[in-house]
Amino acid sequence: MRPLLAAFAALGLSALILAGCKPERPLRASCPAHSLCLEAGNVSEPVSLDPPKTTGTWEDRIMGDTTIGLTQSSAAGRPVPGMATSWDVSPDGLVWTFHLRKALWSDGVPVTANDFVFSLRRLMDPRTASEYAYLLYFIRNAEAVNEGKAPLSALGVAALDDHTLQLTLTHPVPYLPEIGKHQTFYPTPQHVVERWGDAWSRPEHYVSNGPFKLARWAFGDHITVVKNPLFYDARSVCLDQIDYYPTSDAIAAERRVRRGELDTNADIQSNRIAFLRQPDQIPAYVHTHTYLGVAYLAFNSRDVAAFRDRRVRLALDMAIDRDFITRKLLRGGQVPAYTFTPPAVANYQPPPPPVWAGWPIERRQAAARALLAQAGYGPGHPLKIEIKHRNSPDPTLFMPAVQADWKAIGVTATLAQEEVQIAYQDYRLRNFQVGDAAWIADFNDAMSFLGLQQSQTGAQNYGDYDNPTYDALLAKADNEPDLGKRAAYLAKAEAIMLADAPVAPVYFYITKNLVNPNVTGFVDNAVDQHRARYLCFKGHGAAAPSGE
Amino acid sequence: MLRFLLRRLLVALPTLFLVVTLAFFMMRAAPGGPFETNRKLPPEVEQNLKAKYGLDRPLGVQYLGYLANVARGDLGPSLKYPDRSVLDIIRQGFPTSLRLGVSALTLGGVLGLCFGVFGALRQNSPADYAITTLAVLGVCIPTFVTGPLLVLVFASWLGWLPTGGLDDVRGYVLPVVVLALPQVAIISRLTRAGMVEAMASNHVRTARARGLPERSVVLNHALRGAVLPLVSYLGPAAAGLITGSLVVERLFTLPGLGKAFVVSALQRDYTVVMGVVILYASLVIGLNLLAEVIQSLLDPRVKLS
């Protein structure tokens, strides 16, 4: 049969051709001659690069390289001056005056305080329908403006002159420099947005004020940014180009990093971390650090009578063997959680963990059994509950351990899995008994965690925690301009909440990055922000960024 | 022929309408919504979002509005990608999926046909058994197994091909092969069965009796009849292939439509799901029609009615 022969011949020929071009170096995306290009795995496809329309870290990783807010992330993720070089705060903490540097947009037009006024008004404009607008409700009249009950001009933001911006707040926000580097505070160029409308964020119109500018967006494939020569500190930027890829499959991304096709990837599949750290694997590539996230269990005390008894909640909380879960199951470096707020949170010291945290597990189990007996549960009258959990890999892995821990104290728990989105919806509707949830802070502050258990939080206060003392302490913290005093109020509130155990924190999240050891300037940090302006390749030194 | 085509196109419209209606209400019946994540949005923010996309109107009104827009060729904005319309997303994902699908279909078709014919002519020979075994394996082993295996060998060990991405033409090789393997298997099985039957049929015996050379008997007389079941298989198979495969697109990080479809269904991006459903349904209808026409051209016994 000739076609068959021809087909085999073609196959053989193509194999030969391919064999002939075995590359010495990895198959990397094309990079202009004499340029340094970073190939970065960005996990997900950005929904938009128009700041008020985004909520994801994968959008911020790109916008944070193209845009500088009032403040910005240092290499270690701490807030340092950005467009604002300095600021003054009124004694009551309600009026902040930011002094802006002279800087240009990437099209050569000066960045002014008016751009910030315009951006913040646009963020709060109900027609923009920004999901993250509520984060800045501390700006005066922001909530009313966002509800459409007040005109945009009522927003507490004003340009005193081209380089002086004034914010008026409803309550003191001593962590403003921290939230000032958040994506909601990124300036958008008024002259460009007014010209193109919502289409301004397309690559052909996009204008930004940061170290890089958008060059190309091949939807679903990659986004390319190139060095912005008009950036105020352009000479300190080492990289010429960055390509960001939506690497939704962490294993495929891991292969590409190993092969050198990608230099970094912002995720590692959890159960691969211990394996990759083995000496014959790629230990030098694996970066982890405590992150601003907590995995916890919530007890539905509204509908489950047993959970209205603090002793029952506490017994279940005590019985969870967090060391086993983090060291034997997750094995990625996750930290057992005995407080709700991670130790890495800025301007805050979580309260000391409960005394039982230091006891051996047998003693904890005995104490838990005693608490259950006091509450009327025991061998004759066992507690039977259902744990609802998300079907993502980590909860699916550790939930059977929780089930076994509770069995050891005589509690029968059944497991029910649900798609992540459905699970959260059920929690909000209180359609659960015990729910497995996780919380990643919106910004680096304890309030972002503790606000969840405030009675006014409503649907997302899954355990329906309602303690007037706790609420009062949080309110007091909200009105306290002094960071130290504020932290003390918050820690006191957290200690009270932990003793009541409306939720059982299990472990703190970690950041998971794969970084080729040839990449320099990558500093692990709790906010998982690694701005490309600090990155370089070995053997290609760049001047240190100024203003650090 | 023309009357047949016109009539089928007229039938296609109610079919599409039914598909759109079912998909619309099934999508809305699914729990959750496009703006629900693990963060509960404040009511005013959620209201702003819903008002922007008209999701605050009664479902019936939304449905009628959607139908009117679709009739005008407007598939609406994406709910998850605020800067993009559904057409943008299809326009950007479809070419990649189309290229991959057509290449895989061509490769699968050529190899499958050759193997099938070869197996039928050498019935029950060791070569036939080998092809049959390979075909069974090809059907049984899913792409999420063959894909990583091929990547391991050709990308990680041998280093001939990239492990993912579409930076140049080499990026297409592995995804196309992975997509084509099951097609080779199915097509060779269908061809072999058809050929075995055709070789024993009266018209082939007649052709041989007339003293035609074997080559002409096989290619002109037997094969024509043998590929009929294949043609009816290829219609819907092609529609599936060119609208993209989630597994292959994820595995090789390709910017295709298959991934966009599944991800938008999970995120309840209603308009994108609807747009892809409409595209897929139109392709299935169109390609099935094409298959019928081809069948009638190949086999005079098939009447278009």
XYZ file of C-alpha atoms in Angstrom, chain A residues 1-4 7-8 11 15 18-19 21-23 27-30 45-50 53 124-134 137 143 146-147 198 201-202 217-222 245-250 252 255-256 259 261 419 421-422 424-425 428 438-442 459-460 462, chain B residues 30-42 44-45 48-49 52 80-85 88-89 92-93 107 110-111 114-115 117-118 121-122 148 151-152 154-168 170 173 215 218-219 250-256 259-260 265-268:
146
model
C 0.000 0.000 0.000
C 1.650 3.177 -1.132
C -0.211 5.651 1.085
C 0.875 3.651 4.089
C 2.825 8.001 5.701
C 5.572 6.030 7.415
C 6.713 10.204 9.968
C 11.357 12.445 13.343
C 13.141 16.990 14.796
C 16.115 14.929 15.964
C 17.218 20.292 15.830
C 17.724 19.122 19.359
C 18.351 22.427 21.100
C 12.860 26.487 23.880
C 12.113 29.968 25.140
C 9.809 32.570 23.705
C 11.563 34.968 21.343
C -5.765 35.091 32.774
C -6.385 38.664 33.990
C -10.004 39.685 33.568
C -8.861 43.211 32.790
C -5.912 45.550 33.365
C -8.201 48.458 34.225
C -12.335 46.217 37.350
C -16.603 54.732 43.387
C -18.834 55.583 40.412
C -21.736 53.072 40.487
C -21.514 52.824 36.685
C -17.977 51.433 36.942
C -19.422 48.615 39.098
C -16.085 47.980 40.784
C -16.136 44.868 42.988
C -13.374 46.152 45.225
C -14.825 49.640 45.755
C -15.913 48.705 49.285
C -15.326 52.956 52.014
C -20.289 54.448 50.410
C -20.940 54.092 45.392
C -24.637 53.581 46.160
C -13.589 51.701 28.821
C -7.192 49.477 28.791
C -6.664 47.798 25.420
C -2.082 40.997 25.031
C -2.667 37.692 23.234
C -5.781 36.640 25.102
C -5.354 33.311 26.884
C -1.764 33.025 25.644
C 0.449 35.721 27.103
C 1.527 33.363 30.955
C -1.807 32.163 32.396
C -0.420 28.885 33.761
C -3.644 27.449 35.152
C -2.191 23.950 35.357
C 0.464 24.035 38.094
C 2.422 21.849 33.401
C 7.555 21.263 33.800
C 8.046 24.482 31.882
C 12.917 23.055 31.309
C 10.865 27.775 29.258
C -17.623 22.717 44.303
C -18.321 28.347 44.727
C -21.328 26.260 45.799
C -19.308 29.243 49.921
C -22.832 29.963 48.819
C -23.568 32.153 53.407
C -10.371 29.966 53.922
C -9.703 33.658 54.036
C -7.015 35.561 52.179
C -6.636 39.120 53.417
C -7.507 41.910 50.994
C -23.505 36.407 55.668
C -19.742 35.994 55.700
C -20.321 31.970 58.940
C -27.169 26.247 38.245
C -26.430 27.426 41.784
C -24.148 30.408 42.195
C -23.694 33.372 39.898
C -21.001 35.293 38.062
C -20.322 37.669 40.943
C -20.215 35.113 43.741
C -16.820 34.167 45.034
C -15.583 33.468 48.531
C -15.924 37.193 49.149
C -19.433 38.370 49.825
C -19.856 41.649 48.021
C -21.644 44.454 49.826
C -24.675 48.057 46.867
C -21.637 46.752 44.952
C -24.111 48.033 40.683
C -22.718 44.952 38.933
C -24.544 47.069 34.640
C -16.047 38.005 33.847
C -13.863 39.878 31.372
C -15.371 43.378 31.506
C -13.183 44.664 28.668
C -14.225 41.976 26.220
C -17.323 40.981 24.334
C -13.900 39.001 21.136
C -13.324 35.907 23.230
C -9.398 35.095 19.975
C -9.782 31.471 21.035
C -3.514 13.574 10.673
C -4.928 10.070 6.825
C -3.305 7.628 9.255
C -4.335 3.936 5.751
C -4.321 1.664 8.775
C -7.562 -0.170 4.587
C -4.322 -2.005 5.263
C -6.793 -6.117 3.052
C -4.544 -8.216 5.290
C 1.872 13.898 29.804
C 5.552 15.469 26.951
C 7.778 13.432 29.247
C 9.656 14.262 23.626
C 9.944 17.434 25.689
C 11.442 16.588 29.068
C 13.796 13.717 28.079
C 14.635 14.271 24.445
C 14.138 18.023 24.495
C 12.958 18.125 20.876
C 9.715 19.967 21.519
C 8.491 22.581 23.986
C 6.420 21.275 26.903
C 3.745 23.855 26.263
C 2.816 27.142 24.681
C 2.541 28.073 21.016
C 5.642 30.169 20.443
C 6.360 28.562 17.070
C 6.903 23.102 17.106
C 3.250 18.976 17.257
C -5.695 -1.059 -7.007
C -9.845 -1.132 -3.715
C -9.600 2.620 -4.162
C -4.733 22.971 29.879
C -1.980 20.418 29.519
C -0.067 22.453 26.948
C -1.235 25.917 28.155
C -2.818 26.772 24.804
C -5.104 29.766 24.284
C -8.047 27.809 22.847
C -10.601 26.043 28.183
C -12.539 29.295 27.872
C -19.182 27.506 32.889
C -17.490 27.094 36.274
C -17.404 30.847 36.832
C -20.990 31.236 35.599
